[in-house]
Phi, psi and omega in degrees: 000182179250128181277185189293341180252018174077023180259136180291127181237146176242140177243142178213154174257117185274163178297142174265127180247125183228132170262105191298325181288322184271340183055039175247129181223153171244121184237129173246100183262117180046065180289126179266123176244115184252119185256132172096012178160224191310179186236135174274069185299139183210144175271104182278359182252012179227110358287165183294117181272358187278141180271164172057035174075011180292153181271135181262134179233123176292141175232132178222142172222183181293341184246343184210159173230136182199192176216157176240135176263119183251127182302136177289139181240128177240099182278129187297332177296330179287348181246016172104001179289143181214145178290349179260358183281144177293323182211116182262014184301317180299315180296318180292323176297324177294321177294319178298317179299322181292333180251018189293340176263007177135131179147177182255125170267110191260126173252119184212152168078048171125193184258133182235118177288138181218148163267199182300134177248139179236127184233128175225189178106204182225130177068027180270130178241120172271112187249105179265105189281164180305133181088356178249155176209147169260126188240133178303126184275341187228158180244200183301333183281334188221010175292129183302136179193167171228186186295331186261339185203158174231120182292148178287168173300315180226124177237123171262125184236120175060029183280139172253115178068032178272166185209154172233111189224181178107171180254022179270193190231144168248112186252114182274349176059042180282344187277191184289155180300329180299333177261013179091005184274175178260007173070027179303314186295309184294315181295325176296314180296334178274002180075021185260001177242116182262337181285161168289129181286151181287143170281168175278304184226128175235134175242114182253116179064196179088176183224153170053054178274142179234133173226125186206137168090335190282161172248132173249119186244126172053052173299138180301331179215226181305149180272303181226126177234129176251123185236103178069034181267132178251099181094110177204149173230124177240119186213153174052044181250140175253117177245115182229115172246103191286138174294152184239159180268119179289121184291339181276319185254347184062025178259150177280126184243145179283147175280102187295147175062035178254052178312143180286288179227126182237097170283132181197190176063029182083016175299146183220153173058060182247129178241116179244123183207153178053052177243151175245128181227122175235114187204200182230024177204202182306133175293304170227129178232120179269118187258154187277173173200160178294336178263007180073120166280125193209162175061061181246129176238123177239123186206164173052053186222167181232127180235142177212150173066012183247206186244017165092192180267102194243151166248121176105191017280152183241111175248344175200162183080199187209156174225133180208156176060065180236135177231129168250124181212151180052061182233138176250130179234137182227134175054047180263155171284323176225158177249276178258120190215141167238132177229119181216163180205161188264108176234311178219167180299148177174184179203158170236121190213140174060066179244132183232134168244118186227137179054058180253132178239128182232140179231130176052048180252135186296303181238104188285324177224123180219123170241110183238095179271006171243043185302323168239146180297129181293150179292162176296142180056038180298138180243344182248142184221151171267117180274125182249124183206161175058056173260128181238130176240108188234125181055057180248122185232132176234132176252125182064042170294136183271335181232144178289163178298148178221140178230098187242117186223157181286148180298328182288340181212076183298154172277131187230163176057049175266134180242128170246117184227109182058066182239127177227098179228039180294150178278112185293129174077008182226063185299328181289341180250018193266358185289134175292144182253127178227128173228112179056048179224132181229157180171207184221156177235137179230151178055214183280129175224117179229130354293170184303141182292142174249005181296133179093350181278000000 
């Protein structure tokens, strides 16, 4: 068209570019380019077109007019957080509130003591930057709790598009006092902790959660739990729950109940990749729900000193469509595992372990559908079916594979394809164990398959 000063103008709608994790976008909406003279000046920021609380900035040049959406930043120091404070929870909650419609809550420049943190809203990103850490402010004597529950260090509740990012650390101080810890692990093993210990990170409900880059060190109990989350990506995360030295026996002891990542509660569409987990319980455990925890992919990761890639335990509800692939495990108690028991109706279905490498692992493959003894006159069973073990290799497995299932509900449709988990140097103890389990074997399978016998 022709503008008010008679100059020929062209209008176009430019591509919108969005980085979903960062929520930073540059948008050129109906950019006016006026050739040969004046400018069709326009305020592209009124009303604000930016989503998730981003700040709009007009941009103009001789050839175009547009706007840029800049993510809102809420630095915890601006809200009263201090490295000398006993508890920075209040300051961080104020920062979260300021960014609750979208933006980054930035933790930078040192160690900040915190009690339980609660994060909600839409598009909120807790960004713990390199060199910064959130440190548990309280121990077994004073961590807030009641008879029914203990809040986690960080809880995301009902968040849409929230994230936990950065190259900083969340330190739960679960270890011995000599290392700066609150002695959660040792005191629990001594029977001196009666409360439920706090988790490091819990995500309750919500959609499209992102966790990337952070280190979780010495969580008092579980490290990451997803409960009813629809859509999540966890990547490039270091989870380390260090074993401790028992002062009485001088033996190295595992930190009990320090699961690495547990998708459960009906969580769906979860992608876990490129993570390192060193702990004293399940590396990843997919937990059941009445609505089925489903569509879980765990890949390209390294696990050590833990209890493996697990399903369950499942006593009711269901787990289906789970894949573990391209994973290396070292010095584990378990490798590929299903644990279920009969309490209420449910099922475990379509689970795959593919391209798994294990070194010095006690039980490389275990399917135990009698994880707890069934009650007398049991009427409900967990049906286990469609388990696939493909390209699974174990070096120095201490126990042969076992598939133990109840006669009332046999495990069916199990596939072993190119599996070598023989017990080295113990040929007399090398026989695979099968009880009420059927399936097929393809290509090389060591020890020889007992499925179907």
